[in-house]
Amino acid sequence: MAKPLSLEKILFSQGFGTRRYCSDLVYAELVSIKGVLCEDPEERISTEGLVLNVEGKDWEFHEKAYIAFNKPANYECSHKTTHHPSVYSLLPRPFVERGLQCVGRLDYDTTGLLLISDDGQFIHKMTTPKKNIGKVYEITTPEPITQKQIDHLLKGVVLDDDPRPCLATACKQLGENTLAMTIVEGRYHQVKRMMAAVGNHVDTLHRTEIGQYVMPTDLAEGEWRWLYSADLQKLSKSVDAERA
Ligand code: URA
């Protein structure tokens, strides 16, 4: 059972601003719980199943945040962007305040499943190739995809900056110019470079799955949702567990 915390600390932990600002939110009568207005920022409250209402919006308490986001094209996965707006501009302000980070980056023109969290251990686990967690990308290409190219991807290709071969752990041809490819690493522009190395190109790139977690069909582009423990279990299933 989680230890009760002061309301001010709870608001602060969720990213609603400085401790002082969080107290002021309460004094300004902008915080309620289950329809009851909160009056005392020092009031101790259990965080178990807690849903706050802050400035008219419901907010589930999560000690650590794990979210799935459907990334649109033309957004960068960075706080300090160069040419395009940041994916963080599409998320609620408290997420940015509490330091959520993308779990591995997608290129500005790549769309689809992006995880975002403030749990450093989780971020490491999901991005290290040692855990063998598969990421599935749907690729469309200008040139028809050949069996020879698929065999080459499965066997492994050597990219120019690293002698270790990069391989696809699975490839499923979905159409003449469409391929679903699974990889466990996250090297720079990996999919695009792998496709170029086998003599084709990427027109569009869309991530659909991580581990056994499939992007929900009702999560529209630009939308996010909380991930719960069942989702986290699916996410951390390794490629070997998928094959078993
Ligand atoms: N591989 C790429 O080339 N780009 C991405 O955004 C992700 C994987």
PDB file of N, CA and C and ligand atoms in Angstrom, residues 106-107 110 137 189-192 205, ligand 1:
ATOM      1  N   LEU A 106      12.283   8.076 -33.203  1.00  0.00           N
ATOM      2  CA  LEU A 106      11.862   7.807 -34.580  1.00  0.00           C
ATOM      3  C   LEU A 106      12.253   9.037 -35.393  1.00  0.00           C
ATOM      4  N   ASP A 107      12.611   8.833 -36.663  1.00  0.00           N
ATOM      5  CA  ASP A 107      12.943   9.966 -37.524  1.00  0.00           C
ATOM      6  C   ASP A 107      11.723  10.882 -37.666  1.00  0.00           C
ATOM      7  N   THR A 110       9.091   9.343 -39.799  1.00  0.00           N
ATOM      8  CA  THR A 110       8.555   8.024 -39.420  1.00  0.00           C
ATOM      9  C   THR A 110       7.314   8.232 -38.563  1.00  0.00           C
ATOM     10  N   TYR A 137       8.366  -2.730 -38.068  1.00  0.00           N
ATOM     11  CA  TYR A 137       8.169  -1.554 -38.926  1.00  0.00           C
ATOM     12  C   TYR A 137       7.475  -1.974 -40.210  1.00  0.00           C
ATOM     13  N   HIS A 189      19.001   5.609 -38.165  1.00  0.00           N
ATOM     14  CA  HIS A 189      18.332   5.387 -39.467  1.00  0.00           C
ATOM     15  C   HIS A 189      18.435   3.914 -39.894  1.00  0.00           C
ATOM     16  N   GLN A 190      18.327   3.018 -38.945  1.00  0.00           N
ATOM     17  CA  GLN A 190      18.656   1.614 -39.229  1.00  0.00           C
ATOM     18  C   GLN A 190      17.849   1.004 -40.374  1.00  0.00           C
ATOM     19  N   VAL A 191      16.535   1.175 -40.326  1.00  0.00           N
ATOM     20  CA  VAL A 191      15.705   0.515 -41.344  1.00  0.00           C
ATOM     21  C   VAL A 191      15.998   1.105 -42.729  1.00  0.00           C
ATOM     22  N   LYS A 192      16.098   2.429 -42.767  1.00  0.00           N
ATOM     23  CA  LYS A 192      16.344   3.090 -44.069  1.00  0.00           C
ATOM     24  C   LYS A 192      17.686   2.634 -44.638  1.00  0.00           C
ATOM     25  N   LEU A 205       7.698   4.856 -43.517  1.00  0.00           N
ATOM     26  CA  LEU A 205       8.096   3.956 -42.427  1.00  0.00           C
ATOM     27  C   LEU A 205       7.151   4.183 -41.257  1.00  0.00           C
TER      28      LEU A 205
HETATM   29  N1  URA B   1      14.807   3.079 -38.686  1.00  0.00           N
HETATM   30  C1  URA B   1      14.862   4.217 -39.410  1.00  0.00           C
HETATM   31  O1  URA B   1      15.534   4.270 -40.425  1.00  0.00           O
HETATM   32  N2  URA B   1      14.141   5.259 -38.987  1.00  0.00           N
HETATM   33  C2  URA B   1      13.354   5.246 -37.881  1.00  0.00           C
HETATM   34  O2  URA B   1      12.695   6.248 -37.570  1.00  0.00           O
HETATM   35  C3  URA B   1      13.303   4.058 -37.146  1.00  0.00           C
HETATM   36  C4  URA B   1      14.031   2.986 -37.556  1.00  0.00           C
END
